[in-house]
mmCIF file of C-alpha atoms and ligand atoms in Angstrom:
data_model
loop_
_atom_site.group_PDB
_atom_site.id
_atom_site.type_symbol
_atom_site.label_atom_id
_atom_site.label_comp_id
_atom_site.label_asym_id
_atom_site.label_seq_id
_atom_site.Cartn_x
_atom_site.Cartn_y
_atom_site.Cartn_z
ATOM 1 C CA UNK P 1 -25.939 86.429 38.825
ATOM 2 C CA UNK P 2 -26.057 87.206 35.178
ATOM 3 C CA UNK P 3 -24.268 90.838 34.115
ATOM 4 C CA UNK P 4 -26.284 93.959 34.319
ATOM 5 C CA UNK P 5 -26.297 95.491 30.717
ATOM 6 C CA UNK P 6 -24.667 98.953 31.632
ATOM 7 C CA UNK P 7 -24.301 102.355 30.409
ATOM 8 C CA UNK P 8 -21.729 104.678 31.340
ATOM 9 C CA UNK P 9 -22.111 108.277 31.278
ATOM 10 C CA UNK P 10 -19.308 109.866 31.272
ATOM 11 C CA UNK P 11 -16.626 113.166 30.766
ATOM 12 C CA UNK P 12 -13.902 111.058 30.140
ATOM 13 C CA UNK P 13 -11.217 112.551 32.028
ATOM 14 C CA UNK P 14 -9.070 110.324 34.139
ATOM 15 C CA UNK P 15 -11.123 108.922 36.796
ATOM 16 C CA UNK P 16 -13.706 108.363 33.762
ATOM 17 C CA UNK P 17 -11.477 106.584 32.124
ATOM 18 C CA UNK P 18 -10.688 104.539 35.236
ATOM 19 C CA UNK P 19 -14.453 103.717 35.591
ATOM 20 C CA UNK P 20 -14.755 102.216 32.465
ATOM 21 C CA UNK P 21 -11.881 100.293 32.752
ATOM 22 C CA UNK P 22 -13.354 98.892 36.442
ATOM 23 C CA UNK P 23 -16.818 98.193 34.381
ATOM 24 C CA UNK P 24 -14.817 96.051 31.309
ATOM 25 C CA UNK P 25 -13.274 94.351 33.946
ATOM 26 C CA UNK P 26 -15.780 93.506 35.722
ATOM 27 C CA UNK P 27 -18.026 90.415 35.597
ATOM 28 C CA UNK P 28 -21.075 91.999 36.969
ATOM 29 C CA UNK P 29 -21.162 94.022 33.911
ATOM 30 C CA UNK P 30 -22.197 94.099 30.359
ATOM 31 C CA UNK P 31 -21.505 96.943 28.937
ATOM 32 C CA UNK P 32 -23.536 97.684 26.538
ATOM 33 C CA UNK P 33 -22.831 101.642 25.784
ATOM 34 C CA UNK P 34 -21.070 104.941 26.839
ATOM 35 C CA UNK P 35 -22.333 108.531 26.364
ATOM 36 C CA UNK P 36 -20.291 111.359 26.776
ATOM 37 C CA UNK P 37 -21.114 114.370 28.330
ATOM 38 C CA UNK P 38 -19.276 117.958 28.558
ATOM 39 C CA UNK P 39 -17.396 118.237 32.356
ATOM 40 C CA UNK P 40 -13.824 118.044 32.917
ATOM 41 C CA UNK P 41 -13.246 118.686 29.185
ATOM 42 C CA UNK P 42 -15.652 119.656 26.132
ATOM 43 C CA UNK P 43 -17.949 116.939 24.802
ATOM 44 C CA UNK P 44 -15.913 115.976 21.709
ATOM 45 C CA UNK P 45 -12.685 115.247 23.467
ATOM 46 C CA UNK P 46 -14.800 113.215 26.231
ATOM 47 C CA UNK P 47 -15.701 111.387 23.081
ATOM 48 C CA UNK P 48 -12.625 110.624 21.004
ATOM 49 C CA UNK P 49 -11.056 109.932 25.121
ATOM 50 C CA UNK P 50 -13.955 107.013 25.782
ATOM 51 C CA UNK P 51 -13.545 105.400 22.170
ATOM 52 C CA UNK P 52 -9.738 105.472 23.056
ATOM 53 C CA UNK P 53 -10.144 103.946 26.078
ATOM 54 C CA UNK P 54 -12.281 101.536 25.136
ATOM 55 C CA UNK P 55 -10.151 100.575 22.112
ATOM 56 C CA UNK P 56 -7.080 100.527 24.279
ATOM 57 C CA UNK P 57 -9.102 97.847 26.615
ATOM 58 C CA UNK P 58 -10.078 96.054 23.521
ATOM 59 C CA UNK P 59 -13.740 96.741 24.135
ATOM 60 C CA UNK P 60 -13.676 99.142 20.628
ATOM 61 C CA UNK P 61 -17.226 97.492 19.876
ATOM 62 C CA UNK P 62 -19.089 99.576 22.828
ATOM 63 C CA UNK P 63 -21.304 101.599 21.458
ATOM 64 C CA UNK P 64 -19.997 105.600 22.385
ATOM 65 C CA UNK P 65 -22.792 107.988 21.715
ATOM 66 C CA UNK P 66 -22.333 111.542 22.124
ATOM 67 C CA UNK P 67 -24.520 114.349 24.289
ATOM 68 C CA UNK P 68 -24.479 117.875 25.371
ATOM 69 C CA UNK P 69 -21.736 120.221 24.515
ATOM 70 C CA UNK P 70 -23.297 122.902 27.552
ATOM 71 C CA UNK P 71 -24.910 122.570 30.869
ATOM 72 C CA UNK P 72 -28.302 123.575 31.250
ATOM 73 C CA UNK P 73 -28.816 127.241 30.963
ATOM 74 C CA UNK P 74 -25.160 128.360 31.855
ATOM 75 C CA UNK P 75 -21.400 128.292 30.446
ATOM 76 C CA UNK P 76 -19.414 125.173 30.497
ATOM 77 C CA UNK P 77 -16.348 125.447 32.410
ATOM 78 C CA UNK P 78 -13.352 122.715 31.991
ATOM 79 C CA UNK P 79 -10.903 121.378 34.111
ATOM 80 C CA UNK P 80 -7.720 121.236 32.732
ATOM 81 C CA UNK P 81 -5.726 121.367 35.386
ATOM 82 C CA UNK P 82 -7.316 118.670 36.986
ATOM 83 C CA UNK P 83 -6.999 115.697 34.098
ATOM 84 C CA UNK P 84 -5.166 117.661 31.505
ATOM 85 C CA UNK P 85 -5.745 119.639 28.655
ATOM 86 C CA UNK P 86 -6.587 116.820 26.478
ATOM 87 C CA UNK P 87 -8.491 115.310 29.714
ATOM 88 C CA UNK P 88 -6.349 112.287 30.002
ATOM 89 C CA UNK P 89 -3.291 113.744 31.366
ATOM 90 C CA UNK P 90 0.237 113.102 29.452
ATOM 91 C CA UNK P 91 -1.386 110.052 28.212
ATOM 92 C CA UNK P 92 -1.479 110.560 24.317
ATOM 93 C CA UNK P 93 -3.677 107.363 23.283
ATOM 94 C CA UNK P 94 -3.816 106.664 19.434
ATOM 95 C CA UNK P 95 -7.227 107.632 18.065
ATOM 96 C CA UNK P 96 -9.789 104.947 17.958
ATOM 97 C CA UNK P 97 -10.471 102.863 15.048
ATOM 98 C CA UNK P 98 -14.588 102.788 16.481
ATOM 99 C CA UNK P 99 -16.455 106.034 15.650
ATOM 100 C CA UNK P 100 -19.003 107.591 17.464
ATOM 101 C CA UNK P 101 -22.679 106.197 17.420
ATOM 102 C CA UNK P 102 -24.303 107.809 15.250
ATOM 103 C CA UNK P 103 -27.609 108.489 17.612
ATOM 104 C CA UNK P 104 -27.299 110.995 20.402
ATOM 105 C CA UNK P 105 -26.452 110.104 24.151
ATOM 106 C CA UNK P 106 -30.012 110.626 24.977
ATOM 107 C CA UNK P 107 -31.520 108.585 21.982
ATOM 108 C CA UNK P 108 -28.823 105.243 23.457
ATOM 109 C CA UNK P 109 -30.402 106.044 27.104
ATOM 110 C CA UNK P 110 -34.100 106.069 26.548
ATOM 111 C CA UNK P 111 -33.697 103.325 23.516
ATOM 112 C CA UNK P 112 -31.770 100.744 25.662
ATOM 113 C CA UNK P 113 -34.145 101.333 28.756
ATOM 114 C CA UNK P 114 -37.012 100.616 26.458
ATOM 115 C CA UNK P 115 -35.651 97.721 24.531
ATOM 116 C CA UNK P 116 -34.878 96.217 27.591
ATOM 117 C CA UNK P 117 -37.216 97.174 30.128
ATOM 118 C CA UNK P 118 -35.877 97.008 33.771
ATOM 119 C CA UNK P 119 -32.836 95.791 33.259
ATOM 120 C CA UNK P 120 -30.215 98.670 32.079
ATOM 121 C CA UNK P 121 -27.842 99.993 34.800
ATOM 122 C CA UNK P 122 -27.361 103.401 34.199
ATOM 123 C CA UNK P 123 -24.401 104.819 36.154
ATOM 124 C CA UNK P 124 -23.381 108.899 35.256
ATOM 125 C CA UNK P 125 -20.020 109.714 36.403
ATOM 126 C CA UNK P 126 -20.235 113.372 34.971
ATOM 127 C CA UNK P 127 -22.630 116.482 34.898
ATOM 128 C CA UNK P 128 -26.036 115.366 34.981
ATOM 129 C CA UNK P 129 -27.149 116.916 31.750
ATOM 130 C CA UNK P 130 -27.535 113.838 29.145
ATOM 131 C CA UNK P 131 -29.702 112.234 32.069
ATOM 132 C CA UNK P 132 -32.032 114.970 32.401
ATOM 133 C CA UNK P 133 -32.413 115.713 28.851
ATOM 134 C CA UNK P 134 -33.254 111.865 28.877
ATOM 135 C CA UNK P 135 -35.272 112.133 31.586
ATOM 136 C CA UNK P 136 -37.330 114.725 29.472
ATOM 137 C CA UNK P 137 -36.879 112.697 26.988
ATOM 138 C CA UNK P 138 -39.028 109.452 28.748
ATOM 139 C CA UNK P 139 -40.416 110.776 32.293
ATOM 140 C CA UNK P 140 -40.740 106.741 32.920
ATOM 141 C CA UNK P 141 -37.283 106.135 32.756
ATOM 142 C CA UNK P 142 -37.003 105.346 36.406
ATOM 143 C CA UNK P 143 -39.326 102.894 35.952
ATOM 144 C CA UNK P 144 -37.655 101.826 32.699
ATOM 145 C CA UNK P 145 -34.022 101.250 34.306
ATOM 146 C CA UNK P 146 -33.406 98.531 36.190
ATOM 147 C CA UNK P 147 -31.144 101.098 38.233
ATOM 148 C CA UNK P 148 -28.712 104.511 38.367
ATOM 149 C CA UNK P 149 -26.401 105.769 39.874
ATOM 150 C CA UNK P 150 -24.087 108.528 39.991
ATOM 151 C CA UNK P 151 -21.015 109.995 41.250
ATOM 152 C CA UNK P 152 -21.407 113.655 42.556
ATOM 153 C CA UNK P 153 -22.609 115.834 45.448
ATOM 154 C CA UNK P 154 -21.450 116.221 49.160
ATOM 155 C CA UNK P 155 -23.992 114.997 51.684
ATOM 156 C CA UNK P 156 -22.314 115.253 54.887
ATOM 157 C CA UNK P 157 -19.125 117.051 54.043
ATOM 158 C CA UNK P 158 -17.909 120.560 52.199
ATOM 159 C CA UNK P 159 -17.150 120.528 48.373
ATOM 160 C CA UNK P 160 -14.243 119.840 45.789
ATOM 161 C CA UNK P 161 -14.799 123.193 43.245
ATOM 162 C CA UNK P 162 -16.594 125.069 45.998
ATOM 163 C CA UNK P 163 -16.862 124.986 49.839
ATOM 164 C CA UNK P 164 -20.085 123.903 49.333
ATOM 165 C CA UNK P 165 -20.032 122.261 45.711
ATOM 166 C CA UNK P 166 -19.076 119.161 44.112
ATOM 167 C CA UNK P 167 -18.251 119.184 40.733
ATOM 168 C CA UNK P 168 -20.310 117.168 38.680
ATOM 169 C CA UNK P 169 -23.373 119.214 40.331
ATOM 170 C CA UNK P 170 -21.719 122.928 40.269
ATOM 171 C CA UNK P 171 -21.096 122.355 36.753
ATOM 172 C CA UNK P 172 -25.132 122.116 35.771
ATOM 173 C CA UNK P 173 -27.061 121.753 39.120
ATOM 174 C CA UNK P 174 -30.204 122.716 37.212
ATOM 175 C CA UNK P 175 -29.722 119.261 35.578
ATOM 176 C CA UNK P 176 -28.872 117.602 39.137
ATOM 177 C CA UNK P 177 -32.473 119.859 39.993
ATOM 178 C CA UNK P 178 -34.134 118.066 37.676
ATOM 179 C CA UNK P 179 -33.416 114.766 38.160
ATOM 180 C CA UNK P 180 -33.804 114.479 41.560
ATOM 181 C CA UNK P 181 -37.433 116.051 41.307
ATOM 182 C CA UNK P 182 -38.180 113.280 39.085
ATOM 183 C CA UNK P 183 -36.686 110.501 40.709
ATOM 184 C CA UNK P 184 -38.750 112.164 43.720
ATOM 185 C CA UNK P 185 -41.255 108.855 45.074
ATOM 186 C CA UNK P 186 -39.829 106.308 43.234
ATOM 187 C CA UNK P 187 -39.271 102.767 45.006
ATOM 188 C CA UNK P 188 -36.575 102.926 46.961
ATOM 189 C CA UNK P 189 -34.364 100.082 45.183
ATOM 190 C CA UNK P 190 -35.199 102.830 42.207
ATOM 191 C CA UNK P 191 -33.881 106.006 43.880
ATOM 192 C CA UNK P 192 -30.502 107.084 42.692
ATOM 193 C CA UNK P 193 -27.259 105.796 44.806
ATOM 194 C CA UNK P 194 -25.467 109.283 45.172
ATOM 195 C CA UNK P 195 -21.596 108.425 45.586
ATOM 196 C CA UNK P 196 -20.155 111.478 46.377
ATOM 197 C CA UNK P 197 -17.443 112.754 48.115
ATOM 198 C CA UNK P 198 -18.322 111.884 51.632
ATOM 199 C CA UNK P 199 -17.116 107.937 50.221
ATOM 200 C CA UNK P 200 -15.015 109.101 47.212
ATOM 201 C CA UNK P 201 -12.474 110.784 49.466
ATOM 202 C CA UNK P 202 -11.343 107.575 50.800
ATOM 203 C CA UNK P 203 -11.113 105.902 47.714
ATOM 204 C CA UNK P 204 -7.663 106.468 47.794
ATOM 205 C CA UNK P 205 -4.887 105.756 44.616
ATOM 206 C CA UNK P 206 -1.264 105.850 45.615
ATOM 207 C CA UNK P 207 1.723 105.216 43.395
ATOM 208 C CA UNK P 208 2.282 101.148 44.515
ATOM 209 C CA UNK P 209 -1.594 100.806 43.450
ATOM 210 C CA UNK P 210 -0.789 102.275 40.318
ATOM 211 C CA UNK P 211 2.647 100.501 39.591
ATOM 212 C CA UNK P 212 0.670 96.967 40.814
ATOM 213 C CA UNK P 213 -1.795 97.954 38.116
ATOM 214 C CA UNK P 214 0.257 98.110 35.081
ATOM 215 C CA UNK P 215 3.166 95.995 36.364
ATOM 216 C CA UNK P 216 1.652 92.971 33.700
ATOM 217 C CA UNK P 217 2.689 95.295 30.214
ATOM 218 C CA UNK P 218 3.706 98.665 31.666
ATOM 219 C CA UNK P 219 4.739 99.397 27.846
ATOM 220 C CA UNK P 220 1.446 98.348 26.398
ATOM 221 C CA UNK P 221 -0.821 100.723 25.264
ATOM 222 C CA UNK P 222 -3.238 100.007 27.877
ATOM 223 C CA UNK P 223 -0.408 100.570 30.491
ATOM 224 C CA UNK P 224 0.385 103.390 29.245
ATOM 225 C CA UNK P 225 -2.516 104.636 29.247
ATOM 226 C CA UNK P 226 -3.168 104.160 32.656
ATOM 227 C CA UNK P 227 -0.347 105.535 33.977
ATOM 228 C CA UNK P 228 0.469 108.676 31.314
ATOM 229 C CA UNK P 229 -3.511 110.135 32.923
ATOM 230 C CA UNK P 230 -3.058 108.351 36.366
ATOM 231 C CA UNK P 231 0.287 109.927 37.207
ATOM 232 C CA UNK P 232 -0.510 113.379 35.953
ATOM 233 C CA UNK P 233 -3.469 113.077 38.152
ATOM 234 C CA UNK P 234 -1.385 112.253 40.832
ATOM 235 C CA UNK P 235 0.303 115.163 40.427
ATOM 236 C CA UNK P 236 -2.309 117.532 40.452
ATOM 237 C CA UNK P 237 -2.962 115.661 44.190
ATOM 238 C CA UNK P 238 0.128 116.416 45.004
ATOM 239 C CA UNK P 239 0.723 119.914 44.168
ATOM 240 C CA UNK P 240 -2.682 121.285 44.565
ATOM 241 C CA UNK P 241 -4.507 119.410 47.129
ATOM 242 C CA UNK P 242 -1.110 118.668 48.816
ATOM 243 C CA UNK P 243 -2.115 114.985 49.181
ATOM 244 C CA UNK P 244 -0.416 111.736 48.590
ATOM 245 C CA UNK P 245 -3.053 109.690 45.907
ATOM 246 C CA UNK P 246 -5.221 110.589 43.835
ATOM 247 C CA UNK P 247 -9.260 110.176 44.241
ATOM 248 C CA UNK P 248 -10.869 107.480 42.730
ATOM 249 C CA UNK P 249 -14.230 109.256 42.268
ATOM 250 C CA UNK P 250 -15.731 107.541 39.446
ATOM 251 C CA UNK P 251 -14.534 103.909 39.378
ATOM 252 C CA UNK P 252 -16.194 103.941 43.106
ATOM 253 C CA UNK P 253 -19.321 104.810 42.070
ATOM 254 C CA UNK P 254 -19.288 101.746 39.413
ATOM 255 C CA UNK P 255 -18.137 99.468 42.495
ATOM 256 C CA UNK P 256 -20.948 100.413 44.550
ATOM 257 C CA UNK P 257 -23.644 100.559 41.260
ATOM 258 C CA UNK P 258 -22.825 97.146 40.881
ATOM 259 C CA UNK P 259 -22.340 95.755 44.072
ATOM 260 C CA UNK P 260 -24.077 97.993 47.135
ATOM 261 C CA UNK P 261 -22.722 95.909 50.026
ATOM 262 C CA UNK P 262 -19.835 97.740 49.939
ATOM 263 C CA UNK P 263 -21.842 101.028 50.639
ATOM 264 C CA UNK P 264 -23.721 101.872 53.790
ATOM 265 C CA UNK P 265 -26.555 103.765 52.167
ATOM 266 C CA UNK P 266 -29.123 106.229 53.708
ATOM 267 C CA UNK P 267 -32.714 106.820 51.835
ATOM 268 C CA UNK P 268 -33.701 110.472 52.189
ATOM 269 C CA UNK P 269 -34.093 113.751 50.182
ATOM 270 C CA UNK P 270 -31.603 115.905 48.620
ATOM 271 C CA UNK P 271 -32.291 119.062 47.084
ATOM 272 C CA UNK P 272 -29.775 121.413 45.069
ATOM 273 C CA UNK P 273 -29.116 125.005 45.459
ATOM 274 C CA UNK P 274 -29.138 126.534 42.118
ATOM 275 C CA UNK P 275 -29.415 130.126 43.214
ATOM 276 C CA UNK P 276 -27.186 130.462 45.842
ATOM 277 C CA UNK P 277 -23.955 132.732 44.998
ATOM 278 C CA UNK P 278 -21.575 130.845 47.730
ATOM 279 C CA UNK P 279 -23.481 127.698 47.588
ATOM 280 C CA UNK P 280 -24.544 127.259 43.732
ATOM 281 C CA UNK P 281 -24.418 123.641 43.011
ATOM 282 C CA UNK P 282 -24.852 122.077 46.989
ATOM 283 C CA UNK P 283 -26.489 119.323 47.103
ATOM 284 C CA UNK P 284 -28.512 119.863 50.361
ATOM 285 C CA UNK P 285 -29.571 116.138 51.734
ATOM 286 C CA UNK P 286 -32.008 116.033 55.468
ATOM 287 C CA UNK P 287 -29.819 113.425 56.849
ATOM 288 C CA UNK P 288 -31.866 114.515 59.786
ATOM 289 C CA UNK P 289 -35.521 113.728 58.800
ATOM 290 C CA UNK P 290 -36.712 117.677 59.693
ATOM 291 C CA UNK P 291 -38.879 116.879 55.848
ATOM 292 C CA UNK P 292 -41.509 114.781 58.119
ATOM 293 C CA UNK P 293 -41.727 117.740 60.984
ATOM 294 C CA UNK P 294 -45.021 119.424 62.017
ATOM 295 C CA UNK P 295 -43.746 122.622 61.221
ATOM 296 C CA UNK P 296 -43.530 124.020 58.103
ATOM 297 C CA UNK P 297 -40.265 123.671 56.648
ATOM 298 C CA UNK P 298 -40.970 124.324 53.058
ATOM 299 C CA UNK P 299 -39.210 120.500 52.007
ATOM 300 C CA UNK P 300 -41.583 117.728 50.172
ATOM 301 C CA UNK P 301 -41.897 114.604 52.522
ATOM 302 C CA UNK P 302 -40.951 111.593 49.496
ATOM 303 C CA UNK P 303 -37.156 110.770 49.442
ATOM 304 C CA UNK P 304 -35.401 110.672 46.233
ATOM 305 C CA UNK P 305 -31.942 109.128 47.117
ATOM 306 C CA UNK P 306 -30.089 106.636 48.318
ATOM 307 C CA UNK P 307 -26.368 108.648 49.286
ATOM 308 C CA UNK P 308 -23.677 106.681 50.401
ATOM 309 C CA UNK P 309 -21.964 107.802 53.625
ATOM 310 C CA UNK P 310 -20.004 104.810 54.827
ATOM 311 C CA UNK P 311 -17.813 102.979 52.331
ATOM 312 C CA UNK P 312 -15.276 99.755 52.301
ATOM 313 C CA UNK P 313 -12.666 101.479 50.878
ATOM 314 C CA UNK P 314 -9.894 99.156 51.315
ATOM 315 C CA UNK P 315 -12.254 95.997 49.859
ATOM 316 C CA UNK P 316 -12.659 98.347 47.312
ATOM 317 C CA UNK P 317 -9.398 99.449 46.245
ATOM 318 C CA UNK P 318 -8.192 95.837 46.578
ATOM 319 C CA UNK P 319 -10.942 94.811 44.106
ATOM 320 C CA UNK P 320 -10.012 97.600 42.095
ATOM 321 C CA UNK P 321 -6.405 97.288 42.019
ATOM 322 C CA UNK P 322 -6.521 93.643 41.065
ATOM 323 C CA UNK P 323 -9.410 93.960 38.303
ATOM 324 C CA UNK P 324 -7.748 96.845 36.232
ATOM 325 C CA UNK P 325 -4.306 94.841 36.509
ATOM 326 C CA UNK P 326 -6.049 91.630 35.138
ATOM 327 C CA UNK P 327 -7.285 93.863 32.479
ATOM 328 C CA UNK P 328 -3.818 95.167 31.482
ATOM 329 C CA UNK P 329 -2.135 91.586 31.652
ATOM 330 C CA UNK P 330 -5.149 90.641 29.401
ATOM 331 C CA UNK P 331 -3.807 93.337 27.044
ATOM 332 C CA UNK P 332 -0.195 92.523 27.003
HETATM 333 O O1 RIB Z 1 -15.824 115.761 41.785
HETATM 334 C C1 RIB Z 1 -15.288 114.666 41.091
HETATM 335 C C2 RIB Z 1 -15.956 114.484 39.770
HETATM 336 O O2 RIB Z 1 -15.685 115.595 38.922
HETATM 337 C C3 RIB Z 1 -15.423 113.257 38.993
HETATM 338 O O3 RIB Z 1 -16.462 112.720 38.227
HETATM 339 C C4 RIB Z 1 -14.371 113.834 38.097
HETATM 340 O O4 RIB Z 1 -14.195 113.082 36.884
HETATM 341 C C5 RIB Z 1 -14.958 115.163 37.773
HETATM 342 O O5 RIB Z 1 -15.865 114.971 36.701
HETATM 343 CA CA1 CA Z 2 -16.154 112.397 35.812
#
């Protein structure tokens, strides 16, 4: 099968940076852009982080266009702690020779999708705010991709910021709103695969993963790139969360964009609190079917996503493991 021209939308904080790694290295993909998007750290240092990255994994001809600075009709709130202040942990990559596109993150979505109709994989591993702005951008852009994805929500399963919120959707969950009203009805190979953290949990990064990753040219920049952000965000596991590994949120949900057998996905309809105080950002999904019941419960019948709740996770930290390592001995 030919490579899916890709886009990555991303905060580039760690396990951003991990996901584009997993899509360079990756023969399923072409990637054929990045946009950046305010979430674990402001828009401009998600920016200057995915042009480093790229750079570091020699793919410094990727086109890195920049989008919103603020969520939809709230404050932005970082995560430091989390990937760092810089939002690639104690890894200090040199600043990329590649400059930012010089269109907007919404101008490379809608632009690509129309040039080639279809095709473009479009895979958002932060807030969902450049995709709804693109969304209002071209209303046909579900019909215009050739697929999306993204990582976020908690179908079956309590939250990572709140109880009941995952992150990517408590920081703008009116842009998570929107899209999944207008990805309401599409075909079902068109809905959005929602990786959140009912599979991303067990994607699972320990210390031997990471030392089998940049064991190739631990002193290149690549490898120490990877493992100045990876062990920091091991850390924060550690201390915080009081786990061993970190969670591979992001390059998961490029694994399963790409190749969905590794997934056990379940068509229905999510909808997201954006009014609740304890529940702001949920992303409420009727795993049951009660949408179809004779009573009247208030939810529209069409589904709008495919959410993963059943994952290979060892097939897919094996792929991982030895596609980012091939990358880094590529690099040496
Ligand atoms: O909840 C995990 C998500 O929030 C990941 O995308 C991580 O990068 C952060 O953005
Ligand atoms: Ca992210």
């Amino acid at each position: 099968m030919a490579p899916r021209p890709t886009i990555l939308d991303v905060d580039t904080g760690v396990d951003d940076a991990l996901a584009l790694l997993y899509a360079v290295a990756s023969p399923e993909v072409e990637l054929i852009g990045a946009t950046s998007v305010m979430g674990n750290i402001t828009v401009e240092q998600a920016t200057e982080n995915t042009l480093a990255v790229l750079e570091a994994a020699g793919r410094g001809d990727v086109e890195v266009a920049q989008g919103a600075a603020r969520p939809l009709g709230r404050d932005h709130v970082p995560f430091p702690v989390v990937h760092g202040e810089r939002g690639l942990g104690r890894a200090a990559p040199p600043p990329a020779a590649a400059k930012p596109s010089t269109r907007s993150a919404v101008d490379l979505i809608v632009g690509s999708a129309r040039e080639r109709p279809g095709e473009v994989l479009l895979i958002a591993t932060g807030p969902l705010t450049n995709v709804a702005l693109a969304l209002r951008e071209e209303p046909h852009l579900p019909d215009l991709l050739g697929g999306f994805a993204l990582m976020g929500g908690a179908f079956a399963r309590g939250g990572n910021v709140t109880p009941a919120a995952e992150a990517n959707i408590w920081i703008d969950p009116l842009a998570a709103e929107e899209v999944f009203t207008v990805f309401s009805g599409a075909d079902d190979a068109r809905l959005p695969i929602c990786v959140g953290l009912d599979v991303t949990e067990r994607a699972v990064m320990r210390r031997p993963d990471l030392d089998a990753v940049c064991g190739p040219a631990p002193d290149s920049p690549l490898g120490r790139l990877i493992e100045g952000a990876t062990s920091f965000y091991m850390d924060f596991y550690a201390a915080v969360v009081g786990e061993d590994g970190c969670r591979l949120h992001d390059p998961l949900a490029v694994a399963i964009a790409i190749d969905e057998s590794l997934a056990g996905l379940v068509t229905t309809r999510v909808e997201v609190e954006t009014d609740g105080r304890w529940t702001m950002g949920e992303t409420v999904a009727d795993l049951a079917g009660v949408r179809g019941s004779p009573w009247p419960v208030g939810w529209e019948p069409e589904a709008n996503a495919r959410v993963a709740l059943e994952v290979a996770a060892e097939e897919f930290m094996e792929r991982f493991v030895e596609r980012v390592r091939s990358l880094v001995e590529a690099r040496a």
